[in-house]
mmCIF file of N, CA and C in Angstrom:
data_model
loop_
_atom_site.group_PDB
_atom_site.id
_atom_site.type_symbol
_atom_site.label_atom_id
_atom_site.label_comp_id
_atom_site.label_asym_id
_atom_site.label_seq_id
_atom_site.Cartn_x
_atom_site.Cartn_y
_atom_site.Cartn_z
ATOM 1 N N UNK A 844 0.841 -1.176 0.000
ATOM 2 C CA UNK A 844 0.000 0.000 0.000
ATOM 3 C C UNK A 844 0.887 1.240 0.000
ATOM 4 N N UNK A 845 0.492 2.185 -0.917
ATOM 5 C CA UNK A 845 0.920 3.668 -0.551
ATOM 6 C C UNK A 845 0.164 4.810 -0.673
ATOM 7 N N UNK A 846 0.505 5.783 0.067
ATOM 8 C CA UNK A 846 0.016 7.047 -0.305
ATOM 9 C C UNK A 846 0.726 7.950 -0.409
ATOM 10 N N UNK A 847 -0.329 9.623 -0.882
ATOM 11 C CA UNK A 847 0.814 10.587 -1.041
ATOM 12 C C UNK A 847 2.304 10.692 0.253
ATOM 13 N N UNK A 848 1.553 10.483 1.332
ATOM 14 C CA UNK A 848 2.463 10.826 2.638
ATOM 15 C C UNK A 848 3.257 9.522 2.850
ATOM 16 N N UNK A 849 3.612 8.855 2.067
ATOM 17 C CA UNK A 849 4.487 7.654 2.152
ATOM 18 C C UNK A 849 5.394 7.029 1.160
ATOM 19 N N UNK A 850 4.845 7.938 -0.090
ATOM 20 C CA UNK A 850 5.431 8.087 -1.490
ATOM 21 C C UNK A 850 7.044 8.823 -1.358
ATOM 22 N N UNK A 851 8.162 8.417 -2.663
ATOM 23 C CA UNK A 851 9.084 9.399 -2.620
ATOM 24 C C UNK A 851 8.628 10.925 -3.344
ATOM 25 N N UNK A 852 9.361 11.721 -2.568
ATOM 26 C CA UNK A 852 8.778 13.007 -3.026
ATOM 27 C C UNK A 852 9.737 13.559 -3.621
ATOM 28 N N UNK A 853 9.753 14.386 -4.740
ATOM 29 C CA UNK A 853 10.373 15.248 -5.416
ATOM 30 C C UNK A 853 10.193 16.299 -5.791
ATOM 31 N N UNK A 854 11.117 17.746 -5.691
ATOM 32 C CA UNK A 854 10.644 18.737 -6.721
ATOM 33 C C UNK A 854 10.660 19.049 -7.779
ATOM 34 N N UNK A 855 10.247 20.030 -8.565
ATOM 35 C CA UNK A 855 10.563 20.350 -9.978
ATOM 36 C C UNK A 855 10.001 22.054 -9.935
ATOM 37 N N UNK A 856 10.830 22.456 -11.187
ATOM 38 C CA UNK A 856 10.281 23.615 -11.665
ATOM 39 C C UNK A 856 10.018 24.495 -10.446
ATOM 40 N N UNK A 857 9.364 25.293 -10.866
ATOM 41 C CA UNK A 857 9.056 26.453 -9.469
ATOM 42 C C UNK A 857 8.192 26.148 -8.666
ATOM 43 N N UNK A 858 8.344 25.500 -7.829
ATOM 44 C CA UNK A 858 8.177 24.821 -6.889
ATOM 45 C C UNK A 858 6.839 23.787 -6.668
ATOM 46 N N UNK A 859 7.256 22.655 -7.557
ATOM 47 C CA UNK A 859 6.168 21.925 -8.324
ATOM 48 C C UNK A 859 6.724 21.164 -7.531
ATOM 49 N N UNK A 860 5.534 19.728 -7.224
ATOM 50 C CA UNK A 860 5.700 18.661 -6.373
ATOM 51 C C UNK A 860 5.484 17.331 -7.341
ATOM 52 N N UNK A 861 6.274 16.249 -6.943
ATOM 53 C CA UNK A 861 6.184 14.692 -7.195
ATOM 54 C C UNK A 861 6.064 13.890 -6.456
ATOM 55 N N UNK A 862 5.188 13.107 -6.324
ATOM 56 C CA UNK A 862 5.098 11.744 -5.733
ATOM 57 C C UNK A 862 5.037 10.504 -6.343
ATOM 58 N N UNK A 863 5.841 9.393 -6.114
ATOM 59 C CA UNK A 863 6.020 8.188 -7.156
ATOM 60 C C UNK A 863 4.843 7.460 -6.139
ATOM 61 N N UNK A 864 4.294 6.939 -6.765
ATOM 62 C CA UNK A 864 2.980 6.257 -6.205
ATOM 63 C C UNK A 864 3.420 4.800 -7.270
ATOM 64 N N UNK A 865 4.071 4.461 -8.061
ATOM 65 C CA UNK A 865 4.553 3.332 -8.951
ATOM 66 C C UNK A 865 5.527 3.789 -9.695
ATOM 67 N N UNK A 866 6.630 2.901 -9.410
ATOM 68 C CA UNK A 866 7.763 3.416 -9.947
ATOM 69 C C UNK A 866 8.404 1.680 -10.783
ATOM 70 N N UNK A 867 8.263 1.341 -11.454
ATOM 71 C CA UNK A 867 8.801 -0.574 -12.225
ATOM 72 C C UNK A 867 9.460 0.215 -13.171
ATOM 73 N N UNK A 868 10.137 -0.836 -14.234
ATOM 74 C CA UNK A 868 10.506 -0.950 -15.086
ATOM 75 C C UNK A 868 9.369 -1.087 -16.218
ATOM 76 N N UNK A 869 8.274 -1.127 -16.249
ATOM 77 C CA UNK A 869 7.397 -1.070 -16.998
ATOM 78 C C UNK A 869 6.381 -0.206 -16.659
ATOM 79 N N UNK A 870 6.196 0.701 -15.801
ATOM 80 C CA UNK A 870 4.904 1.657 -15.378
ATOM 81 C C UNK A 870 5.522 2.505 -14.377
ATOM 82 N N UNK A 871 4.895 3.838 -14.520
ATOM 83 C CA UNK A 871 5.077 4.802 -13.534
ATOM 84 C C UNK A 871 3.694 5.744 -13.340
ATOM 85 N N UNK A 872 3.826 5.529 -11.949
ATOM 86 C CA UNK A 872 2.645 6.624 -11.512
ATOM 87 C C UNK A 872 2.731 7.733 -10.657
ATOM 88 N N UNK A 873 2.496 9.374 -10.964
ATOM 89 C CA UNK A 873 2.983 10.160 -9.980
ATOM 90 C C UNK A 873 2.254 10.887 -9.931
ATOM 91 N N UNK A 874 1.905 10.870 -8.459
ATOM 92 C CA UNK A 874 0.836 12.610 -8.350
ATOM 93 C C UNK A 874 1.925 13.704 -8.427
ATOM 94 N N UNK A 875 1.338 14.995 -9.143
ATOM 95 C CA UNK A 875 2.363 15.813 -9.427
ATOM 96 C C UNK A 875 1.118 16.894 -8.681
ATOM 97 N N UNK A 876 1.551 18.287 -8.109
ATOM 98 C CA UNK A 876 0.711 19.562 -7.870
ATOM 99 C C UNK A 876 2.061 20.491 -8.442
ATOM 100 N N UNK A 877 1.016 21.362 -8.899
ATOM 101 C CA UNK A 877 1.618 22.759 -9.468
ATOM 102 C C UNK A 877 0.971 23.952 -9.273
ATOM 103 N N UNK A 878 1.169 24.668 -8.892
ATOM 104 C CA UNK A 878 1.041 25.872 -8.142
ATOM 105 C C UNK A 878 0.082 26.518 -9.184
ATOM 106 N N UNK A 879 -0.551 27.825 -8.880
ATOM 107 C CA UNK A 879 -0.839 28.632 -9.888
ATOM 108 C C UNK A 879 0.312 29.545 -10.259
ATOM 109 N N UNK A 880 0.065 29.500 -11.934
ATOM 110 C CA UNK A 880 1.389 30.442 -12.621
ATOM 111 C C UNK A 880 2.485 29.392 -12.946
ATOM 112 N N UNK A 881 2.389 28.301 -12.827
ATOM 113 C CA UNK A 881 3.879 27.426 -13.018
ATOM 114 C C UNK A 881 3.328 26.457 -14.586
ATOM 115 N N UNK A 882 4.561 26.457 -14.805
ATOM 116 C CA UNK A 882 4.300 25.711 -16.278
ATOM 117 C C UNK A 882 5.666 24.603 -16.800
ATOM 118 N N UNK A 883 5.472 23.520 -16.822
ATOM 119 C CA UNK A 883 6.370 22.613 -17.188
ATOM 120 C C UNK A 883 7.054 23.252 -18.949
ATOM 121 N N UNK A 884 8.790 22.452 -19.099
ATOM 122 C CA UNK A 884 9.155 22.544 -20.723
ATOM 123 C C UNK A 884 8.418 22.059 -21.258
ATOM 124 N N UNK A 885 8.003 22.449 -22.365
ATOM 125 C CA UNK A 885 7.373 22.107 -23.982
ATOM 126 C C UNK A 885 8.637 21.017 -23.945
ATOM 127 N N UNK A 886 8.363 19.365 -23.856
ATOM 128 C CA UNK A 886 8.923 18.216 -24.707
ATOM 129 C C UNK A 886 7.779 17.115 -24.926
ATOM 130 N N UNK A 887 8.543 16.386 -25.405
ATOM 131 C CA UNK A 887 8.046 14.844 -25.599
ATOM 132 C C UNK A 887 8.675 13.562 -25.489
ATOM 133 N N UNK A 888 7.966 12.410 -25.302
ATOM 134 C CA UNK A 888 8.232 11.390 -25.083
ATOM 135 C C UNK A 888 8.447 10.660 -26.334
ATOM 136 N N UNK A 889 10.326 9.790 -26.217
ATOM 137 C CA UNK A 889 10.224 8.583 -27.849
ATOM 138 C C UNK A 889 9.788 7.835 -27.758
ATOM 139 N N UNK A 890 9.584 7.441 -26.069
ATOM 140 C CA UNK A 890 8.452 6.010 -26.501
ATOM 141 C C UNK A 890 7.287 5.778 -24.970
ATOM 142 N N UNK A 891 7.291 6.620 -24.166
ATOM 143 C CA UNK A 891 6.394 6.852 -22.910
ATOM 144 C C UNK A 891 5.023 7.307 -23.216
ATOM 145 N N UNK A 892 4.031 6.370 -23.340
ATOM 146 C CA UNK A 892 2.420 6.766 -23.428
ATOM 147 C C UNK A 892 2.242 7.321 -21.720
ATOM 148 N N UNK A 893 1.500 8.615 -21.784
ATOM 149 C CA UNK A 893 1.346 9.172 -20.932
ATOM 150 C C UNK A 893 -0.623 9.532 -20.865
ATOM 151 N N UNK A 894 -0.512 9.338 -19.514
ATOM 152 C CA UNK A 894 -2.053 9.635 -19.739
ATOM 153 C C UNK A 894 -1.962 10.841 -18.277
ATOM 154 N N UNK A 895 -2.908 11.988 -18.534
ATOM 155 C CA UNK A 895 -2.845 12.533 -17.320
ATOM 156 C C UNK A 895 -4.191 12.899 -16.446
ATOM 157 N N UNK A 896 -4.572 13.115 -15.016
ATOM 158 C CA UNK A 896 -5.972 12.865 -14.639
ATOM 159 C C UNK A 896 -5.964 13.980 -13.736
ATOM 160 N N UNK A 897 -6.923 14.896 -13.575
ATOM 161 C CA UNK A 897 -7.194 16.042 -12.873
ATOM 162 C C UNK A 897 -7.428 15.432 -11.290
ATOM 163 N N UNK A 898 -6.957 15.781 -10.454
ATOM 164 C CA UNK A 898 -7.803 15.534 -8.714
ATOM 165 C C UNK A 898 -8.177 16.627 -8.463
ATOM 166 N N UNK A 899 -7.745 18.090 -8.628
ATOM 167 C CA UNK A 899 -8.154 18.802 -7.994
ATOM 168 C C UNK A 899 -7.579 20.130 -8.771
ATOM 169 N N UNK A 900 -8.481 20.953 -8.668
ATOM 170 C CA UNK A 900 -7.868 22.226 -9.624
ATOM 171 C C UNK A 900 -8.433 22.441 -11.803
ATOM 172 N N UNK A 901 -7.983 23.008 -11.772
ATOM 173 C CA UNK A 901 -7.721 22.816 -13.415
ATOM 174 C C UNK A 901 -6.599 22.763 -14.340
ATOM 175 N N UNK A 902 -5.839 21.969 -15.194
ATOM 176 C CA UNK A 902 -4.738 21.793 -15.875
ATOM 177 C C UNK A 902 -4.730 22.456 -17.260
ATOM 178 N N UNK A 903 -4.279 23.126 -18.105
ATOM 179 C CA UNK A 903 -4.153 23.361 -19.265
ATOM 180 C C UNK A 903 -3.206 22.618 -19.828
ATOM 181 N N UNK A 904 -3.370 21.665 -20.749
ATOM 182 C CA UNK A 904 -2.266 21.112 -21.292
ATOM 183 C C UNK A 904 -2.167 21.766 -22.862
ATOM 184 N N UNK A 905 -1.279 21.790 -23.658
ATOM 185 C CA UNK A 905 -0.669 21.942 -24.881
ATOM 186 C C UNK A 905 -0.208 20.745 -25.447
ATOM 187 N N UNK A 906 -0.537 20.132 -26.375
ATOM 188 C CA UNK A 906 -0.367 18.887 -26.944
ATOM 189 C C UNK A 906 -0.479 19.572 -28.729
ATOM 190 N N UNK A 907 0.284 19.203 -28.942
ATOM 191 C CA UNK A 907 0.785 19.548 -30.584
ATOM 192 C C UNK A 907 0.281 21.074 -30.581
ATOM 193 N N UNK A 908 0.124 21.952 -30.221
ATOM 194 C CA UNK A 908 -0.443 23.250 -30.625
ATOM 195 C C UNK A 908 -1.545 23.766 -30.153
ATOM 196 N N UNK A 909 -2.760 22.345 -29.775
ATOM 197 C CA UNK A 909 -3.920 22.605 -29.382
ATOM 198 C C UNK A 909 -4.009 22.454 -27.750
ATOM 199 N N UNK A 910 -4.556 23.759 -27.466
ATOM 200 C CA UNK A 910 -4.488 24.103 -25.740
ATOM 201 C C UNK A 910 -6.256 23.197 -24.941
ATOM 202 N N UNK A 911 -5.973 22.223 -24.153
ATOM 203 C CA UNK A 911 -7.159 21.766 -23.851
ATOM 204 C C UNK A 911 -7.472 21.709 -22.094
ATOM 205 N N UNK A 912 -8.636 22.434 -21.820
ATOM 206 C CA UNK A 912 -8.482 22.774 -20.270
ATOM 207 C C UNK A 912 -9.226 21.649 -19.722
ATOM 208 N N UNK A 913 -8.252 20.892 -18.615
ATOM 209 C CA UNK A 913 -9.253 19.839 -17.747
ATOM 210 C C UNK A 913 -9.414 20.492 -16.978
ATOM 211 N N UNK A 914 -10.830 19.987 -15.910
ATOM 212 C CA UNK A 914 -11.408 19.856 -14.537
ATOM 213 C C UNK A 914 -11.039 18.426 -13.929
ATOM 214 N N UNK A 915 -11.505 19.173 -12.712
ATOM 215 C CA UNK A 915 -11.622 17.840 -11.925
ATOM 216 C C UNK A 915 -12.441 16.088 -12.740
ATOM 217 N N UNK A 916 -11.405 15.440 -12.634
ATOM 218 C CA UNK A 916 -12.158 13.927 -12.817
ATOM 219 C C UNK A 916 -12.235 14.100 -14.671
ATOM 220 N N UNK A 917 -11.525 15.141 -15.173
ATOM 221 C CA UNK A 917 -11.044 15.222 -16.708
ATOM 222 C C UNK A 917 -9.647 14.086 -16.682
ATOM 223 N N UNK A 918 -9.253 13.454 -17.600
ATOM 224 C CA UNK A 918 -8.160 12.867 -18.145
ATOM 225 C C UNK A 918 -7.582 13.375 -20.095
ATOM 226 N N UNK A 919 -6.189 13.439 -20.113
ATOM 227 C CA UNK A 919 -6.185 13.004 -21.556
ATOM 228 C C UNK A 919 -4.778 12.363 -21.982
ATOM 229 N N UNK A 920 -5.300 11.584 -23.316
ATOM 230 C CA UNK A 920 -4.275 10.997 -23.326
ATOM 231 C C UNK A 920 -2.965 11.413 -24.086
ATOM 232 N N UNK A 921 -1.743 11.420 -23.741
ATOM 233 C CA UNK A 921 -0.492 11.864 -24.361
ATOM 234 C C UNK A 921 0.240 10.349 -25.718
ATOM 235 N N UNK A 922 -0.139 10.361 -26.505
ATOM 236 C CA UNK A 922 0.990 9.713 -27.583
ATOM 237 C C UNK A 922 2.653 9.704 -28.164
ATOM 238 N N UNK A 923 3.498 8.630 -27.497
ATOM 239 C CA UNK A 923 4.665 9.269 -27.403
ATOM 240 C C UNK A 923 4.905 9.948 -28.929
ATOM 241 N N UNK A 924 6.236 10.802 -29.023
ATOM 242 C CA UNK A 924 6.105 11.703 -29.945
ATOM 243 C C UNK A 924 5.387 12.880 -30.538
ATOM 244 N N UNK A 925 4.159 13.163 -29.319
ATOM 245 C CA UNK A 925 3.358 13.895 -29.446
ATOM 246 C C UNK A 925 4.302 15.182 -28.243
ATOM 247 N N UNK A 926 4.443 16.568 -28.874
ATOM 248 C CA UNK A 926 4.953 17.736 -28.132
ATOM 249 C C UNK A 926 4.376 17.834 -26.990
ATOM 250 N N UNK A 927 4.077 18.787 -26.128
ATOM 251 C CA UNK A 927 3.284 18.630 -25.028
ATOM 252 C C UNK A 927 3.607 19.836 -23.783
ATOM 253 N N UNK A 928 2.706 20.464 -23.376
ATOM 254 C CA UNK A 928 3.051 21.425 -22.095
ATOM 255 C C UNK A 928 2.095 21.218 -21.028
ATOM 256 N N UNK A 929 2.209 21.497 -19.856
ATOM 257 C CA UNK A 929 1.257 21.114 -18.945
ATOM 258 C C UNK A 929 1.416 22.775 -17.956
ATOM 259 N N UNK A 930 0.456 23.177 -18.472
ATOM 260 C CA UNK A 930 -0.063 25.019 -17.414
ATOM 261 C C UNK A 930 -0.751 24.648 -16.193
ATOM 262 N N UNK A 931 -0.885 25.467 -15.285
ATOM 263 C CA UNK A 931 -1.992 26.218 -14.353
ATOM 264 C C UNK A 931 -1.777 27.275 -14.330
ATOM 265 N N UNK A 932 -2.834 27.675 -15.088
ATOM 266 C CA UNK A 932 -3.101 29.313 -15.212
ATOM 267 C C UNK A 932 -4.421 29.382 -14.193
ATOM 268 N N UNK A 933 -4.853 28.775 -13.391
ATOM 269 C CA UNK A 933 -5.925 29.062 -12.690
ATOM 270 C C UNK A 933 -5.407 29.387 -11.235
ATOM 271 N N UNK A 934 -6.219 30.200 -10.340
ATOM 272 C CA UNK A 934 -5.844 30.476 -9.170
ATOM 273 C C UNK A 934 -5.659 29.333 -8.389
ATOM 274 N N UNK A 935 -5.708 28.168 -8.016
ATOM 275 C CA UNK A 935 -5.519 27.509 -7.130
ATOM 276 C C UNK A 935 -4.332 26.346 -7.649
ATOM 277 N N UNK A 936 -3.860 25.690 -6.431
ATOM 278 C CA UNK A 936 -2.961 24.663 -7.199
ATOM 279 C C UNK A 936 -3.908 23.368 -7.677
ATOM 280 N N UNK A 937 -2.961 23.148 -9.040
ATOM 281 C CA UNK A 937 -3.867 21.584 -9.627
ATOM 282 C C UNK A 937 -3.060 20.461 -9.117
ATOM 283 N N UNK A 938 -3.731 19.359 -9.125
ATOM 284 C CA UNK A 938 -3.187 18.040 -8.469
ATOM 285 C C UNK A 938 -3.386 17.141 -9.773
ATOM 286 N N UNK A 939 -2.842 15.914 -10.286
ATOM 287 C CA UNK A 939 -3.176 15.065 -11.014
ATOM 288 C C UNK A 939 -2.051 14.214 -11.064
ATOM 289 N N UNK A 940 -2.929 13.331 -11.713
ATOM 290 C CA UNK A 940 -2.267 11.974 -12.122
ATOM 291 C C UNK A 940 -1.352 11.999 -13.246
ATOM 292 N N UNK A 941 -0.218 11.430 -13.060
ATOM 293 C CA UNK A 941 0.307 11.071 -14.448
ATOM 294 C C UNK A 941 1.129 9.682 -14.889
ATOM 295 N N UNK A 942 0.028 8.912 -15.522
ATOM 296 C CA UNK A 942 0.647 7.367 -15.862
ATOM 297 C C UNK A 942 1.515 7.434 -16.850
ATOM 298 N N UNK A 943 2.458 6.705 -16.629
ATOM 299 C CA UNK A 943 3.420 6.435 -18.175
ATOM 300 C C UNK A 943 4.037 5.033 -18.179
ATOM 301 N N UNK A 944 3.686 4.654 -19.806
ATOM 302 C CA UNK A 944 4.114 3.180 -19.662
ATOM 303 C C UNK A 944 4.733 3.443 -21.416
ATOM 304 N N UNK A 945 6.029 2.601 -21.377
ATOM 305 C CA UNK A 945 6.861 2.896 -20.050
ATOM 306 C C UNK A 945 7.598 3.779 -19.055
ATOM 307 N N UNK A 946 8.064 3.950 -18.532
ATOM 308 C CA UNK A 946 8.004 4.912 -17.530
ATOM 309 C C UNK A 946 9.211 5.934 -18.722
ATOM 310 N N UNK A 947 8.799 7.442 -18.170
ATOM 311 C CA UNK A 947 8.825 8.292 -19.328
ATOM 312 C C UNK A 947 10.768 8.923 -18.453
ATOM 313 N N UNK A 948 10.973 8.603 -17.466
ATOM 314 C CA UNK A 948 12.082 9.459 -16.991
ATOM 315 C C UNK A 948 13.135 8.468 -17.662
ATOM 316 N N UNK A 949 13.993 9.634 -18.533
ATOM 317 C CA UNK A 949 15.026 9.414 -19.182
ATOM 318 C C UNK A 949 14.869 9.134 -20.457
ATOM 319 N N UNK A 950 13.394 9.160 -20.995
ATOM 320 C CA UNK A 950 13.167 9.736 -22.333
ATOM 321 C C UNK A 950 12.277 11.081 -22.708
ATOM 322 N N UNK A 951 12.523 12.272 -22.173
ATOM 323 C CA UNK A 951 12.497 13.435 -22.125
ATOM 324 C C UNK A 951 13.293 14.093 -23.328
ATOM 325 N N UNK A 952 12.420 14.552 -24.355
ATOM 326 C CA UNK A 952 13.270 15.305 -25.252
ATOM 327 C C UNK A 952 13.033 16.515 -24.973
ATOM 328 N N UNK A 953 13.715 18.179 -25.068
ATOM 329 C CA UNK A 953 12.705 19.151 -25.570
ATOM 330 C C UNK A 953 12.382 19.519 -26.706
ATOM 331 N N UNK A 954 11.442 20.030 -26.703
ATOM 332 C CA UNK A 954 10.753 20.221 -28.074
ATOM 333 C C UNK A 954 10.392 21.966 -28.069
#
C-alpha cells in the first residue's frame, strides 16, 4: 500500500511537487501539484504513453499546438512523440495523475 504521505517526493520547476505512487521498469505513476502560474518545458516522449488525470484544480495542457483545459475527474491521453506542455493558469494549485508506460524518466526530449 501507498500514499501521497508515504510516497518518494520530489521537486521540480518552481516549486512543483512529485510523488512516485509506482515506480517498475514497466509503469510509472505520480501525483504531481503545481502551483498557480507554473508551467512545465514544452517536450516529448520517444516512446512513454502518458495519460494525465485532474484531482483537484484545473490543468491546461498543450499537446501539438492545441491548448485543452481539464477539470476535476477530466483525463487526456499523451501519444509518445506527441509535443506537449502542462499550465496552471488558474488560481488555485492543480493536483493530477500522471501514468506512463513505459516509464517516461530518461526519455524526455525538448521540443
Amino acid at each position: 500500500m501507498i500514499s501521497r504521505d508515504s510516497a518518494p517526493h520530489y521537486g521540480w520547476g518552481e516549486g512543483c511537487d512529485g510523488w512516485r505512487l509506482v515506480q517498475s521498469e514497466a509503469l510509472s505513476v505520480i501525483e504531481e501539484r503545481m502551483p498557480p502560474g507554473t508551467a512545465e518545458r514544452r517536450h516529448l516522449h520517444r516512446r512513454a504513453r502518458q495519460f494525465f488525470y485532474v484531482l483537484a484544480g484545473e490543468l491546461t495542457m498543450e499537446v501539438e499546438g492545441l491548448e485543452h483545459r481539464l477539470g476535476v475527474n477530466d483525463g487526456i491521453e499523451i501519444a509518445p512523440e506527441k509535443a506537449h506542455q502542462a499550465f496552471n493558469r488558474g488560481a488555485n494549485d492543480v493536483r493530477f495523475l500522471v501514468t506512463s508506460q513505459p516509464p517516461s524518466h530518461g526519455d524526455r526530449v525538448d521540443a
